[in-house]
Amino acid sequence: MYVAVKGGEKAIRNAHKLMAKRRRGDTSVPSLTLEQIAQQLSHAVARVMGEGSLYDEMLAALAIKQARGDLIEAAFLMRAYRTTLPRFGYSQPVDTAKMLVERRVSATYKDLPGGQVLGPTFDYSHRLLDFALAAEEDGLEKPVETASPEDAGMPRVTDLLGDEGLMEPDPITDEDAPVGDLTREPLSFPADRDLRLQNLARGDEGFLLALAYSTQRGYGRTHPFAGEIRYGEVEVEFFAEELGFAVTLGAIKVTECQMVNQFKGSAKTAPTFTRGYGLVFGQVERKAMSMAMVDRSMRWQELGEEQSAPAQDVEFVLSHSDNIQATGFVEHLKLPHYVDFQAELDLVRRMRGEWFEKRRQEEEEGDTAREAAE
């Protein structure tokens, strides 16, 4: 639209040049490398990969650099690039039970098989600025104590509860049934849980966090427990029909969260715990937890509960959680709307004229009435 404005094309070219200059900043300061972004801003990289629906750390680092640190813009760049890639099939379901775990915590059991593994986390740090990081020697690594791996496995907390019959069973699904794909088909309603989880996995972290927080404050009948949060590396496999078996394509890092909620049961179902599920790229625990809480809230209908909160409204949540769509709707207001505004301007002027004319007539009628009374 701007091109239609006189001199608009030249202005756009100069705006792009200025953006490149501002992106680079002071040329006496070393330029950021993609390796630096990928290694040292891993949380930002993970968020961009998740919301951009594409797992590639170096591409995410490039998008962050190009977007000057605007993570929504970076996710937009990732999605746009993803549409140019060929697709040759779907991977096998990721088996998180075989995850090479770097971090695994549970708020429901202190002592559980496999133990608590704190791993890399901000949870126990003081929220004070560490000015030592501003020093040039901040890159010196401090030795980290390691322990020998335990032979015992790390069963999921939900499986432990399931062994006692206290956890709702995993849903029985038809393996041959088609699975929705939001990257190829637009979102439609009603949306089954496969589409809901896809939407949440690439939804805006801040929006999902706010919804999850709302359920804790009473906007929804949920009181969740973090059954388990685990972060680590899982293999991605692809079934090659010409070979007749699955082959490993590579490994990705993910965060998985199982939220546990109380369920009072029904006439046909004994009281149990129910679950909310979250799975995201990289170590983004806040997003995975929020996703799990919102997932559980949106299951109100299948569990026979009442809808009373925004987080339970499937259409509201799914339609507004995508920050790329939200950005498009909000930022398009920066584009020229000259014709529309002139129409609105003429309308408001006409309404004001009619309003003042009515007031004038009312005053004249009032003056006439007073004179008659005198």
Short mmCIF file of C-alpha atoms in Angstrom, two decimals:
data_model
loop_
_atom_site.label_atom_id
_atom_site.label_comp_id
_atom_site.label_asym_id
_atom_site.label_seq_id
_atom_site.Cartn_x
_atom_site.Cartn_y
_atom_site.Cartn_z
CA MET A 1 0.00 0.00 0.00
CA TYR A 2 2.82 2.38 0.79
CA VAL A 3 4.15 2.06 -2.78
CA ALA A 4 1.04 3.82 -4.03
CA VAL A 5 2.00 6.89 -2.04
CA LYS A 6 4.10 9.43 -3.90
CA GLY A 7 7.75 8.60 -3.27
CA GLY A 8 6.77 5.52 -1.30
CA GLU A 9 9.01 3.04 -3.12
CA LYS A 10 12.12 5.16 -2.52
CA ALA A 11 11.14 5.65 1.12
CA ILE A 12 10.77 1.90 1.60
CA ARG A 13 14.24 1.24 0.19
CA ASN A 14 15.72 3.80 2.55
CA ALA A 15 13.76 2.34 5.47
CA HIS A 16 15.30 -1.06 4.71
CA LYS A 17 18.78 0.47 4.60
CA LEU A 18 18.19 2.22 7.91
CA MET A 19 16.92 -1.02 9.44
CA ALA A 20 20.09 -2.82 8.36
CA LYS A 21 22.18 -0.03 9.85
CA ARG A 22 20.32 -0.12 13.16
CA ARG A 23 20.53 -3.92 13.21
CA ARG A 24 24.30 -3.80 12.92
CA GLY A 25 24.70 -1.01 15.45
CA ASP A 26 28.09 0.48 16.25
CA THR A 27 30.56 -1.09 13.81
CA SER A 28 33.33 -0.80 16.41
CA VAL A 29 31.48 -3.48 18.42
CA PRO A 30 31.97 -7.06 17.16
CA SER A 31 28.99 -8.44 15.27
CA LEU A 32 26.97 -11.26 16.83
CA THR A 33 27.55 -14.63 15.23
CA LEU A 34 24.83 -17.22 14.78
CA GLU A 35 26.83 -19.63 16.94
CA GLN A 36 26.85 -17.11 19.77
CA ILE A 37 23.08 -16.65 19.58
CA ALA A 38 22.39 -20.38 19.35
CA GLN A 39 24.69 -21.25 22.24
CA GLN A 40 24.16 -18.31 24.60
CA LEU A 41 20.53 -17.37 23.95
CA SER A 42 19.17 -20.90 23.90
CA HIS A 43 15.85 -20.03 25.55
CA ALA A 44 15.10 -17.42 22.89
CA VAL A 45 16.13 -19.86 20.18
CA ALA A 46 13.85 -22.56 21.61
CA ARG A 47 10.90 -20.18 21.75
CA VAL A 48 11.39 -19.10 18.13
CA MET A 49 11.66 -22.72 16.97
CA GLY A 50 8.47 -23.65 18.81
CA GLU A 51 6.34 -20.70 17.76
CA GLY A 52 7.86 -20.84 14.28
CA SER A 53 7.01 -24.56 13.89
CA LEU A 54 10.50 -25.48 12.72
CA TYR A 55 13.28 -27.17 14.67
CA ASP A 56 16.58 -25.70 13.47
CA GLU A 57 18.76 -23.87 15.96
CA MET A 58 20.92 -22.06 13.41
CA LEU A 59 17.93 -20.87 11.38
CA ALA A 60 16.28 -19.66 14.58
CA ALA A 61 19.49 -17.81 15.50
CA LEU A 62 19.51 -16.20 12.05
CA ALA A 63 15.88 -15.16 12.45
CA ILE A 64 16.58 -13.61 15.86
CA LYS A 65 19.52 -11.66 14.45
CA GLN A 66 17.54 -10.51 11.43
CA ALA A 67 14.60 -9.47 13.64
CA ARG A 68 16.86 -7.51 16.02
CA GLY A 69 15.72 -9.70 18.90
CA ASP A 70 11.98 -9.39 18.20
CA LEU A 71 11.01 -13.00 18.89
CA ILE A 72 7.56 -12.79 17.31
CA GLU A 73 9.04 -11.35 14.13
CA ALA A 74 11.69 -14.09 14.26
CA ALA A 75 9.00 -16.78 14.59
CA PHE A 76 7.21 -15.18 11.61
CA LEU A 77 10.42 -15.49 9.56
CA MET A 78 10.74 -19.15 10.56
CA ARG A 79 7.19 -19.99 9.51
CA ALA A 80 7.62 -18.18 6.21
CA TYR A 81 10.81 -20.15 5.51
CA ARG A 82 9.18 -23.43 6.51
CA THR A 83 6.57 -23.02 3.80
CA THR A 84 9.34 -23.22 1.17
CA LEU A 85 10.58 -26.62 2.36
CA PRO A 86 9.50 -29.88 0.70
CA ARG A 87 7.73 -32.44 2.86
CA PHE A 88 8.35 -36.14 2.30
CA GLY A 89 6.39 -37.64 5.16
CA TYR A 90 5.60 -37.71 8.86
CA SER A 91 7.87 -38.93 11.64
CA GLN A 92 6.99 -41.66 14.10
CA PRO A 93 5.56 -40.57 17.46
CA VAL A 94 8.38 -39.36 19.71
CA ASP A 95 8.96 -41.71 22.65
CA THR A 96 9.75 -39.44 25.58
CA ALA A 97 10.10 -42.48 27.86
CA LYS A 98 13.45 -43.07 26.13
CA MET A 99 14.54 -39.46 26.58
CA LEU A 100 18.17 -38.78 27.45
CA VAL A 101 17.17 -36.73 30.47
CA GLU A 102 19.07 -33.59 31.48
CA ARG A 103 16.44 -32.37 33.92
CA ARG A 104 13.54 -34.11 35.61
CA VAL A 105 11.55 -32.79 38.56
CA SER A 106 8.26 -33.72 40.18
CA ALA A 107 6.18 -31.71 42.63
CA THR A 108 4.11 -34.75 43.60
CA TYR A 109 6.73 -37.24 44.81
CA LYS A 110 9.91 -36.41 46.68
CA ASP A 111 11.47 -39.83 46.21
CA LEU A 112 10.60 -41.47 42.93
CA PRO A 113 12.35 -44.03 40.73
CA GLY A 114 15.16 -42.36 38.86
CA GLY A 115 15.31 -39.50 41.34
CA GLN A 116 14.97 -35.75 40.93
CA VAL A 117 17.47 -34.29 38.46
CA LEU A 118 17.71 -30.53 38.86
CA GLY A 119 19.76 -29.92 35.73
CA PRO A 120 20.11 -26.38 34.32
CA THR A 121 17.48 -24.14 35.90
CA PHE A 122 16.81 -20.64 37.23
CA ASP A 123 14.53 -22.06 39.93
CA TYR A 124 17.03 -21.78 42.77
CA SER A 125 18.88 -18.64 41.69
CA HIS A 126 18.59 -15.23 43.32
CA ARG A 127 16.85 -12.72 41.04
CA LEU A 128 19.73 -10.26 41.34
CA LEU A 129 21.77 -8.87 38.49
CA ASP A 130 25.11 -10.66 38.22
CA PHE A 131 27.53 -7.93 37.21
CA ALA A 132 30.27 -10.52 36.86
CA LEU A 133 28.66 -11.46 33.57
CA ALA A 134 29.55 -8.00 32.27
CA ALA A 135 33.24 -8.77 32.70
CA GLU A 136 35.13 -10.19 29.75
CA GLU A 137 36.16 -13.27 31.71
CA ASP A 138 32.54 -14.36 32.20
CA GLY A 139 33.13 -17.05 29.59
CA LEU A 140 35.40 -19.03 31.91
CA GLU A 141 33.60 -22.23 32.79
CA LYS A 142 33.35 -23.40 36.36
CA PRO A 143 33.73 -27.13 36.92
CA VAL A 144 30.43 -28.98 37.34
CA GLU A 145 30.26 -32.03 39.55
CA THR A 146 28.78 -35.06 37.84
CA ALA A 147 27.46 -38.34 39.14
CA SER A 148 27.38 -41.77 37.62
CA PRO A 149 24.10 -42.59 35.88
CA GLU A 150 21.72 -44.81 37.81
CA ASP A 151 20.63 -48.16 36.42
CA ALA A 152 17.04 -47.53 37.45
CA GLY A 153 14.84 -46.06 34.75
CA MET A 154 12.73 -42.93 34.98
CA PRO A 155 9.10 -44.03 34.76
CA ARG A 156 6.59 -41.28 34.31
CA VAL A 157 4.74 -40.14 37.43
CA THR A 158 1.46 -40.59 35.57
CA ASP A 159 2.40 -44.23 34.95
CA LEU A 160 3.05 -44.73 38.66
CA LEU A 161 -0.40 -43.34 39.45
CA GLY A 162 -1.88 -45.41 36.64
CA ASP A 163 -0.51 -48.61 38.16
CA GLU A 164 -2.75 -47.93 41.19
CA GLY A 165 -5.73 -47.03 39.03
CA LEU A 166 -5.53 -43.43 40.23
CA MET A 167 -4.82 -41.87 36.83
CA GLU A 168 -7.18 -41.76 33.88
CA PRO A 169 -6.02 -44.21 31.21
CA ASP A 170 -4.43 -43.04 27.99
CA PRO A 171 -7.10 -42.56 25.33
CA ILE A 172 -7.48 -45.45 22.90
CA THR A 173 -6.98 -44.11 19.39
CA ASP A 174 -7.13 -45.62 15.95
CA GLU A 175 -3.57 -45.67 14.61
CA ASP A 176 -4.88 -45.50 11.05
CA ALA A 177 -7.07 -42.48 11.74
CA PRO A 178 -5.82 -39.25 10.09
CA VAL A 179 -4.14 -36.73 12.36
CA GLY A 180 -4.83 -33.05 11.83
CA ASP A 181 -2.05 -30.84 10.49
CA LEU A 182 -2.31 -27.11 11.17
CA THR A 183 0.67 -26.42 8.92
CA ARG A 184 -1.37 -27.57 5.92
CA GLU A 185 -5.00 -27.01 6.81
CA PRO A 186 -6.49 -23.91 8.47
CA LEU A 187 -7.91 -24.29 11.95
CA SER A 188 -11.58 -25.27 12.02
CA PHE A 189 -14.07 -26.04 14.76
CA PRO A 190 -14.90 -28.23 16.53
CA ALA A 191 -11.22 -29.03 17.09
CA ASP A 192 -10.18 -32.39 18.52
CA ARG A 193 -7.34 -32.71 20.98
CA ASP A 194 -4.70 -33.41 18.29
CA LEU A 195 -5.35 -30.01 16.72
CA ARG A 196 -5.64 -28.32 20.10
CA LEU A 197 -2.24 -29.60 21.20
CA GLN A 198 -0.66 -28.57 17.90
CA ASN A 199 -2.09 -25.10 18.29
CA LEU A 200 -0.89 -24.78 21.87
CA ALA A 201 2.59 -26.10 21.03
CA ARG A 202 3.18 -23.20 18.67
CA GLY A 203 1.04 -20.67 20.53
CA ASP A 204 2.36 -17.51 22.12
CA GLU A 205 4.06 -18.24 25.43
CA GLY A 206 2.82 -15.06 27.12
CA PHE A 207 -0.80 -15.64 26.11
CA LEU A 208 -0.79 -19.24 27.34
CA LEU A 209 0.93 -18.18 30.56
CA ALA A 210 -1.81 -15.62 31.22
CA LEU A 211 -4.53 -18.19 30.60
CA ALA A 212 -2.82 -20.75 32.84
CA TYR A 213 -2.47 -18.12 35.56
CA SER A 214 -6.15 -17.27 35.23
CA THR A 215 -7.11 -20.87 36.00
CA GLN A 216 -5.11 -20.68 39.23
CA ARG A 217 -6.90 -17.50 40.25
CA GLY A 218 -10.33 -19.05 40.06
CA TYR A 219 -11.29 -18.62 36.40
CA GLY A 220 -11.81 -22.34 35.95
CA ARG A 221 -12.10 -25.20 38.42
CA THR A 222 -8.54 -26.48 38.33
CA HIS A 223 -5.96 -27.07 41.02
CA PRO A 224 -3.02 -28.66 39.19
CA PHE A 225 0.06 -30.42 40.48
CA ALA A 226 3.20 -30.62 38.38
CA GLY A 227 3.31 -34.39 38.13
CA GLU A 228 6.50 -34.30 36.15
CA ILE A 229 8.60 -31.96 34.04
CA ARG A 230 11.41 -33.49 32.05
CA TYR A 231 13.86 -31.96 29.60
CA GLY A 232 16.29 -33.79 27.41
CA GLU A 233 17.06 -35.25 24.03
CA VAL A 234 14.82 -37.60 22.06
CA GLU A 235 15.35 -39.33 18.75
CA VAL A 236 13.15 -38.60 15.75
CA GLU A 237 12.42 -41.63 13.61
CA PHE A 238 10.92 -42.00 10.15
CA PHE A 239 9.38 -45.17 8.82
CA ALA A 240 10.88 -45.89 5.41
CA GLU A 241 8.43 -48.01 3.44
CA GLU A 242 11.09 -49.16 1.00
CA LEU A 243 13.14 -50.53 3.91
CA GLY A 244 10.27 -51.82 5.98
CA PHE A 245 11.51 -50.33 9.26
CA ALA A 246 12.04 -46.99 10.98
CA VAL A 247 15.32 -45.10 10.67
CA THR A 248 16.63 -42.37 12.98
CA LEU A 249 16.73 -38.94 11.38
CA GLY A 250 18.35 -37.17 14.31
CA ALA A 251 17.75 -35.96 17.83
CA ILE A 252 15.97 -32.91 19.18
CA LYS A 253 15.71 -31.38 22.65
CA VAL A 254 12.23 -31.04 24.12
CA THR A 255 10.49 -30.23 27.38
CA GLU A 256 7.58 -32.42 28.44
CA CYS A 257 5.12 -31.60 31.21
CA GLN A 258 2.42 -33.75 32.75
CA MET A 259 0.02 -31.80 34.95
CA VAL A 260 -2.13 -33.79 37.39
CA ASN A 261 -5.64 -32.60 38.30
CA GLN A 262 -8.25 -34.01 40.62
CA PHE A 263 -11.42 -35.43 39.07
CA LYS A 264 -14.42 -36.17 41.25
CA GLY A 265 -15.70 -38.90 38.95
CA SER A 266 -19.21 -39.62 37.77
CA ALA A 267 -21.91 -42.28 38.02
CA LYS A 268 -19.92 -44.47 35.63
CA THR A 269 -16.35 -43.41 36.50
CA ALA A 270 -14.62 -43.67 39.86
CA PRO A 271 -12.75 -40.62 41.17
CA THR A 272 -9.29 -40.38 39.62
CA PHE A 273 -6.66 -37.88 38.61
CA THR A 274 -6.79 -36.43 35.12
CA ARG A 275 -3.95 -35.00 33.10
CA GLY A 276 -2.99 -32.01 31.03
CA TYR A 277 -0.13 -32.40 28.57
CA GLY A 278 2.54 -30.10 27.21
CA LEU A 279 5.45 -30.74 24.85
CA VAL A 280 7.63 -27.99 23.35
CA PHE A 281 10.96 -27.60 21.59
CA GLY A 282 14.00 -26.87 23.76
CA GLN A 283 14.02 -26.01 27.44
CA VAL A 284 10.93 -23.83 27.75
CA GLU A 285 9.36 -25.11 30.95
CA ARG A 286 7.05 -22.15 31.52
CA LYS A 287 5.48 -22.73 28.10
CA ALA A 288 5.17 -26.50 28.61
CA MET A 289 3.51 -26.02 32.00
CA SER A 290 1.12 -23.39 30.68
CA MET A 291 0.28 -25.59 27.71
CA ALA A 292 -0.52 -28.52 29.99
CA MET A 293 -2.79 -26.43 32.21
CA VAL A 294 -4.70 -24.95 29.29
CA ASP A 295 -4.97 -28.37 27.66
CA ARG A 296 -6.61 -29.73 30.80
CA SER A 297 -8.97 -26.75 31.01
CA MET A 298 -10.19 -27.30 27.45
CA ARG A 299 -11.09 -30.92 28.24
CA TRP A 300 -14.05 -29.82 30.36
CA GLN A 301 -16.64 -31.20 27.96
CA GLU A 302 -15.28 -34.74 27.66
CA LEU A 303 -14.96 -34.88 31.45
CA GLY A 304 -18.51 -33.69 32.01
CA GLU A 305 -17.55 -30.43 33.70
CA GLU A 306 -19.10 -26.98 33.40
CA GLN A 307 -17.60 -24.22 31.28
CA SER A 308 -17.08 -21.08 33.31
CA ALA A 309 -13.77 -19.51 32.25
CA PRO A 310 -11.93 -18.17 29.18
CA ALA A 311 -9.28 -20.92 29.36
CA GLN A 312 -12.04 -23.50 28.82
CA ASP A 313 -13.38 -21.81 25.68
CA VAL A 314 -11.72 -23.80 22.88
CA GLU A 315 -12.54 -21.36 20.10
CA PHE A 316 -11.40 -18.35 22.14
CA VAL A 317 -8.11 -19.97 23.14
CA LEU A 318 -7.16 -21.45 19.78
CA SER A 319 -8.23 -18.42 17.75
CA HIS A 320 -6.16 -15.99 19.78
CA SER A 321 -3.08 -17.97 20.87
CA ASP A 322 -1.28 -17.71 17.52
CA ASN A 323 0.91 -14.63 17.80
CA ILE A 324 1.67 -14.59 14.08
CA GLN A 325 -2.00 -14.15 13.21
CA ALA A 326 -2.44 -11.70 16.08
CA THR A 327 0.53 -9.67 14.86
CA GLY A 328 -0.93 -9.49 11.37
CA PHE A 329 -4.27 -8.20 12.60
CA VAL A 330 -2.78 -5.65 14.98
CA GLU A 331 0.11 -4.38 12.88
CA HIS A 332 -1.95 -4.03 9.69
CA LEU A 333 -3.40 -0.95 11.40
CA LYS A 334 -0.09 0.79 10.56
CA LEU A 335 -0.87 0.53 6.85
CA PRO A 336 -2.70 3.39 5.08
CA HIS A 337 -6.43 3.52 5.71
CA TYR A 338 -6.95 6.94 4.16
CA VAL A 339 -10.19 6.17 2.33
CA ASP A 340 -11.73 4.36 5.30
CA PHE A 341 -10.78 7.15 7.67
CA GLN A 342 -12.16 9.86 5.37
CA ALA A 343 -15.48 8.00 5.33
CA GLU A 344 -15.43 7.79 9.14
CA LEU A 345 -14.44 11.46 9.33
CA ASP A 346 -17.35 12.52 7.13
CA LEU A 347 -19.73 10.40 9.20
CA VAL A 348 -18.57 11.88 12.52
CA ARG A 349 -18.80 15.43 11.11
CA ARG A 350 -22.35 14.76 9.92
CA MET A 351 -23.38 13.25 13.26
CA ARG A 352 -21.87 16.22 15.11
CA GLY A 353 -23.79 18.60 12.87
CA GLU A 354 -27.03 16.76 13.55
CA TRP A 355 -26.28 16.71 17.30
CA PHE A 356 -25.64 20.46 17.47
CA GLU A 357 -28.72 21.17 15.32
CA LYS A 358 -30.86 19.09 17.71
CA ARG A 359 -29.41 20.90 20.71
CA ARG A 360 -30.13 24.28 19.05
CA GLN A 361 -33.72 23.28 18.39
CA GLU A 362 -34.19 22.08 21.97
CA GLU A 363 -32.83 25.38 23.30
CA GLU A 364 -35.15 27.38 21.03
CA GLU A 365 -38.11 25.31 22.16
CA GLY A 366 -37.09 25.84 25.78
CA ASP A 367 -36.81 29.60 25.30
CA THR A 368 -40.26 29.68 23.63
CA ALA A 369 -41.78 27.71 26.48
CA ARG A 370 -40.26 30.07 29.10
CA GLU A 371 -41.52 33.15 27.27
CA ALA A 372 -45.03 31.69 27.11
CA ALA A 373 -44.94 30.94 30.83
CA GLU A 374 -43.93 34.52 31.64
#
